[in-house]
Amino acid sequence: APILQSLAEQARDAEGARKEGLALHALLQHLGKVARADWARVAPRALETLLPDHPHRHEAVTARALSLLSRPDLAHLFGPDSRAEVSFLVPALQDGAPVRLTGRIDRLVVDDSAVLVVDYKSDAAAPRRIADVPGNYLTQLALYALVAGQLFPGRKVSAAILWTELESLMNLPPELLGTARSGFTLR
């Protein structure tokens, strides 16, 4: 019974972490529309709806969101040239076979010459080296960058992961993205 109890606790912890990640993403998406002076008041209220089953985690999630939104090195991600939650559905080919690429880009930063695609990852043990980033994350970002290139032709497209636990932005090398999306082309 202790083993089963431990497995059940792990499943509950994983589900709680997933819900916390979703709540954090929502705060990062929406707090930018609120006056900065009101963030500390609005975030806990939002978490009452976003994370109702984990009130003991509200303070930590609020602190993380406010910290990320307040970091000068990340300000461009949340500024006027950025867009949150950009959904797409595009026809593509994977190794010549028709597929549909569908997704939602967490953050898109667009200026006259470049586009930055950013995905938030809330992994508890976030990798500190690009070499340790899971392959499925690389493929995801590579495909997001491919789609962004079609949405914004003529602009240089780059991609990065915002590791929320580390509060750091990891820029992914273009050659790595090219390898990760090999076999995929847009129709």
mmCIF file of C-alpha atoms in Angstrom:
data_model
loop_
_atom_site.group_PDB
_atom_site.id
_atom_site.type_symbol
_atom_site.label_atom_id
_atom_site.label_comp_id
_atom_site.label_asym_id
_atom_site.label_seq_id
_atom_site.Cartn_x
_atom_site.Cartn_y
_atom_site.Cartn_z
ATOM 1 C CA ALA A 1 0.000 0.000 0.000
ATOM 2 C CA PRO A 2 2.810 2.537 0.671
ATOM 3 C CA ILE A 3 4.025 2.167 -2.927
ATOM 4 C CA LEU A 4 0.533 2.795 -4.299
ATOM 5 C CA GLN A 5 0.115 5.760 -1.975
ATOM 6 C CA SER A 6 3.442 7.173 -3.175
ATOM 7 C CA LEU A 7 2.409 6.759 -6.826
ATOM 8 C CA ALA A 8 -0.934 8.457 -6.125
ATOM 9 C CA GLU A 9 0.895 11.356 -4.427
ATOM 10 C CA GLN A 10 3.220 11.689 -7.420
ATOM 11 C CA ALA A 11 0.243 11.802 -9.793
ATOM 12 C CA ARG A 12 -1.434 14.477 -7.630
ATOM 13 C CA ASP A 13 1.821 16.460 -7.489
ATOM 14 C CA ALA A 14 2.241 16.261 -11.280
ATOM 15 C CA GLU A 15 -1.351 17.381 -11.842
ATOM 16 C CA GLY A 16 -0.914 20.228 -9.358
ATOM 17 C CA ALA A 17 2.297 21.315 -11.101
ATOM 18 C CA ARG A 18 0.521 21.217 -14.474
ATOM 19 C CA LYS A 19 -2.297 23.395 -13.143
ATOM 20 C CA GLU A 20 0.217 25.817 -11.598
ATOM 21 C CA GLY A 21 1.996 26.076 -14.957
ATOM 22 C CA LEU A 22 -1.270 26.861 -16.729
ATOM 23 C CA ALA A 23 -2.154 29.478 -14.105
ATOM 24 C CA LEU A 24 1.279 31.079 -14.459
ATOM 25 C CA HIS A 25 0.906 31.152 -18.261
ATOM 26 C CA ALA A 26 -2.474 32.866 -17.874
ATOM 27 C CA LEU A 27 -1.029 35.485 -15.532
ATOM 28 C CA LEU A 28 1.828 36.164 -17.958
ATOM 29 C CA GLN A 29 -0.690 36.491 -20.762
ATOM 30 C CA HIS A 30 -3.137 38.818 -19.043
ATOM 31 C CA LEU A 31 -1.306 40.906 -16.433
ATOM 32 C CA GLY A 32 0.373 42.917 -19.185
ATOM 33 C CA LYS A 33 -3.055 44.409 -19.934
ATOM 34 C CA VAL A 34 -3.383 45.592 -16.330
ATOM 35 C CA ALA A 35 -1.687 48.673 -14.897
ATOM 36 C CA ARG A 36 1.593 47.597 -13.300
ATOM 37 C CA ALA A 37 0.571 49.193 -9.995
ATOM 38 C CA ASP A 38 -2.397 46.794 -9.844
ATOM 39 C CA TRP A 39 -0.520 43.537 -10.564
ATOM 40 C CA ALA A 40 0.007 42.576 -6.919
ATOM 41 C CA ARG A 41 -3.715 43.078 -6.246
ATOM 42 C CA VAL A 42 -5.078 41.468 -9.436
ATOM 43 C CA ALA A 43 -2.870 38.343 -9.596
ATOM 44 C CA PRO A 44 -4.050 36.743 -6.319
ATOM 45 C CA ARG A 45 -7.671 37.429 -7.256
ATOM 46 C CA ALA A 46 -7.147 35.825 -10.672
ATOM 47 C CA LEU A 47 -5.612 32.763 -9.033
ATOM 48 C CA GLU A 48 -8.793 32.221 -7.033
ATOM 49 C CA THR A 49 -10.339 31.299 -10.397
ATOM 50 C CA LEU A 50 -7.277 29.909 -12.184
ATOM 51 C CA LEU A 51 -6.008 27.721 -9.348
ATOM 52 C CA PRO A 52 -8.921 27.234 -6.924
ATOM 53 C CA ASP A 53 -7.811 23.857 -5.559
ATOM 54 C CA HIS A 54 -4.328 25.036 -4.555
ATOM 55 C CA PRO A 55 -4.719 28.223 -2.485
ATOM 56 C CA HIS A 56 -1.492 27.417 -0.638
ATOM 57 C CA ARG A 57 0.378 27.917 -3.965
ATOM 58 C CA HIS A 58 -1.181 31.292 -4.882
ATOM 59 C CA GLU A 59 1.517 33.368 -3.221
ATOM 60 C CA ALA A 60 4.350 31.489 -4.955
ATOM 61 C CA VAL A 61 2.690 31.602 -8.391
ATOM 62 C CA THR A 62 1.946 35.308 -7.979
ATOM 63 C CA ALA A 63 5.547 35.984 -6.953
ATOM 64 C CA ARG A 64 6.874 34.065 -9.966
ATOM 65 C CA ALA A 65 4.617 35.906 -12.418
ATOM 66 C CA LEU A 66 5.461 39.318 -10.988
ATOM 67 C CA SER A 67 9.147 38.508 -10.980
ATOM 68 C CA LEU A 68 9.103 37.402 -14.633
ATOM 69 C CA LEU A 69 7.071 40.417 -15.741
ATOM 70 C CA SER A 70 9.346 42.807 -13.833
ATOM 71 C CA ARG A 71 12.717 41.561 -15.078
ATOM 72 C CA PRO A 72 14.383 44.191 -17.287
ATOM 73 C CA ASP A 73 16.066 41.480 -19.400
ATOM 74 C CA LEU A 74 12.646 40.003 -20.248
ATOM 75 C CA ALA A 75 10.750 43.295 -20.718
ATOM 76 C CA HIS A 76 10.752 42.971 -24.529
ATOM 77 C CA LEU A 77 8.726 39.751 -24.220
ATOM 78 C CA PHE A 78 5.854 41.592 -22.578
ATOM 79 C CA GLY A 79 6.121 44.973 -24.296
ATOM 80 C CA PRO A 80 3.987 46.632 -26.954
ATOM 81 C CA ASP A 81 5.653 44.668 -29.789
ATOM 82 C CA SER A 82 4.572 41.352 -28.291
ATOM 83 C CA ARG A 83 1.475 39.233 -28.699
ATOM 84 C CA ALA A 84 0.257 36.487 -26.384
ATOM 85 C CA GLU A 85 -1.277 33.119 -27.242
ATOM 86 C CA VAL A 86 -1.081 33.217 -31.043
ATOM 87 C CA SER A 87 -3.013 30.201 -32.358
ATOM 88 C CA PHE A 88 -2.423 28.654 -35.761
ATOM 89 C CA LEU A 89 -3.584 25.824 -37.987
ATOM 90 C CA VAL A 90 -1.641 25.416 -41.230
ATOM 91 C CA PRO A 91 -1.334 22.686 -43.837
ATOM 92 C CA ALA A 92 2.128 21.164 -44.070
ATOM 93 C CA LEU A 93 4.028 18.146 -45.272
ATOM 94 C CA GLN A 94 5.960 15.766 -43.050
ATOM 95 C CA ASP A 95 8.334 13.711 -45.162
ATOM 96 C CA GLY A 96 6.013 14.352 -48.118
ATOM 97 C CA ALA A 97 2.807 13.280 -46.346
ATOM 98 C CA PRO A 98 0.094 15.891 -45.721
ATOM 99 C CA VAL A 99 -0.342 16.955 -42.088
ATOM 100 C CA ARG A 100 -1.877 19.879 -40.250
ATOM 101 C CA LEU A 101 0.256 21.838 -37.845
ATOM 102 C CA THR A 102 -1.764 23.271 -35.011
ATOM 103 C CA GLY A 103 -0.578 25.045 -31.928
ATOM 104 C CA ARG A 104 -0.543 28.139 -29.801
ATOM 105 C CA ILE A 105 2.584 30.227 -29.488
ATOM 106 C CA ASP A 106 2.884 31.505 -25.920
ATOM 107 C CA ARG A 107 4.552 34.764 -26.924
ATOM 108 C CA LEU A 108 5.447 36.356 -30.241
ATOM 109 C CA VAL A 109 7.638 39.467 -30.381
ATOM 110 C CA VAL A 110 7.507 41.192 -33.759
ATOM 111 C CA ASP A 111 9.279 44.270 -35.059
ATOM 112 C CA ASP A 112 9.999 45.550 -38.569
ATOM 113 C CA SER A 113 12.858 43.139 -39.215
ATOM 114 C CA ALA A 114 12.571 40.185 -36.840
ATOM 115 C CA VAL A 115 10.247 37.795 -35.065
ATOM 116 C CA LEU A 116 10.967 36.018 -31.792
ATOM 117 C CA VAL A 117 8.880 32.965 -30.952
ATOM 118 C CA VAL A 118 8.826 32.167 -27.232
ATOM 119 C CA ASP A 119 7.393 29.158 -25.457
ATOM 120 C CA TYR A 120 7.041 29.044 -21.674
ATOM 121 C CA LYS A 121 8.176 25.883 -19.967
ATOM 122 C CA SER A 122 7.502 25.327 -16.279
ATOM 123 C CA ASP A 123 9.532 22.142 -15.804
ATOM 124 C CA ALA A 124 10.552 21.635 -12.181
ATOM 125 C CA ALA A 125 14.052 20.599 -13.284
ATOM 126 C CA ALA A 126 14.651 22.915 -16.230
ATOM 127 C CA PRO A 127 17.786 22.209 -18.252
ATOM 128 C CA ARG A 128 20.525 24.799 -18.043
ATOM 129 C CA ARG A 129 22.214 23.747 -21.292
ATOM 130 C CA ILE A 130 20.733 23.698 -24.788
ATOM 131 C CA ALA A 131 22.133 20.191 -25.243
ATOM 132 C CA ASP A 132 19.810 18.998 -22.448
ATOM 133 C CA VAL A 133 16.577 20.422 -23.895
ATOM 134 C CA PRO A 134 14.157 17.575 -24.696
ATOM 135 C CA GLY A 135 13.839 16.841 -28.405
ATOM 136 C CA ASN A 136 10.074 17.314 -28.434
ATOM 137 C CA TYR A 137 10.548 20.887 -27.136
ATOM 138 C CA LEU A 138 13.044 21.601 -29.916
ATOM 139 C CA THR A 139 10.676 20.233 -32.555
ATOM 140 C CA GLN A 140 7.804 22.276 -31.137
ATOM 141 C CA LEU A 141 9.792 25.520 -31.230
ATOM 142 C CA ALA A 142 11.202 24.715 -34.670
ATOM 143 C CA LEU A 143 7.694 24.242 -36.071
ATOM 144 C CA TYR A 144 6.479 27.409 -34.364
ATOM 145 C CA ALA A 145 9.362 29.281 -35.997
ATOM 146 C CA LEU A 146 8.509 27.737 -39.368
ATOM 147 C CA VAL A 147 4.915 28.956 -39.051
ATOM 148 C CA ALA A 148 6.019 32.409 -37.843
ATOM 149 C CA GLY A 149 8.195 32.689 -40.960
ATOM 150 C CA GLN A 150 5.076 32.234 -43.082
ATOM 151 C CA LEU A 151 3.060 34.703 -40.989
ATOM 152 C CA PHE A 152 5.792 37.345 -41.217
ATOM 153 C CA PRO A 153 7.628 36.840 -44.532
ATOM 154 C CA GLY A 154 10.923 38.624 -45.002
ATOM 155 C CA ARG A 155 11.692 38.862 -41.301
ATOM 156 C CA LYS A 156 14.401 36.940 -39.481
ATOM 157 C CA VAL A 157 12.759 34.391 -37.181
ATOM 158 C CA SER A 158 14.331 33.122 -33.973
ATOM 159 C CA ALA A 159 13.002 31.008 -31.124
ATOM 160 C CA ALA A 160 13.564 30.765 -27.387
ATOM 161 C CA ILE A 161 12.275 28.974 -24.324
ATOM 162 C CA LEU A 162 11.374 30.950 -21.226
ATOM 163 C CA TRP A 163 12.165 28.585 -18.353
ATOM 164 C CA THR A 164 9.829 29.901 -15.686
ATOM 165 C CA GLU A 165 11.531 28.069 -12.803
ATOM 166 C CA LEU A 166 14.931 29.501 -13.750
ATOM 167 C CA GLU A 167 13.430 32.824 -14.852
ATOM 168 C CA SER A 168 15.712 32.720 -17.859
ATOM 169 C CA LEU A 169 15.359 32.923 -21.613
ATOM 170 C CA MET A 170 17.210 30.263 -23.601
ATOM 171 C CA ASN A 171 17.739 31.300 -27.225
ATOM 172 C CA LEU A 172 17.868 28.299 -29.536
ATOM 173 C CA PRO A 173 20.476 28.249 -32.324
ATOM 174 C CA PRO A 174 18.986 28.443 -35.860
ATOM 175 C CA GLU A 175 20.883 25.337 -37.004
ATOM 176 C CA LEU A 176 19.384 23.328 -34.150
ATOM 177 C CA LEU A 177 15.896 24.507 -35.140
ATOM 178 C CA GLY A 178 16.604 23.553 -38.750
ATOM 179 C CA THR A 179 17.575 20.045 -37.717
ATOM 180 C CA ALA A 180 14.554 19.743 -35.400
ATOM 181 C CA ARG A 181 12.121 20.585 -38.186
ATOM 182 C CA SER A 182 13.770 18.527 -40.902
ATOM 183 C CA GLY A 183 11.177 16.693 -42.934
ATOM 184 C CA PHE A 184 8.555 19.414 -42.388
ATOM 185 C CA THR A 185 7.589 21.926 -45.062
ATOM 186 C CA LEU A 186 4.626 24.247 -45.298
ATOM 187 C CA ARG A 187 2.233 23.856 -48.208
#
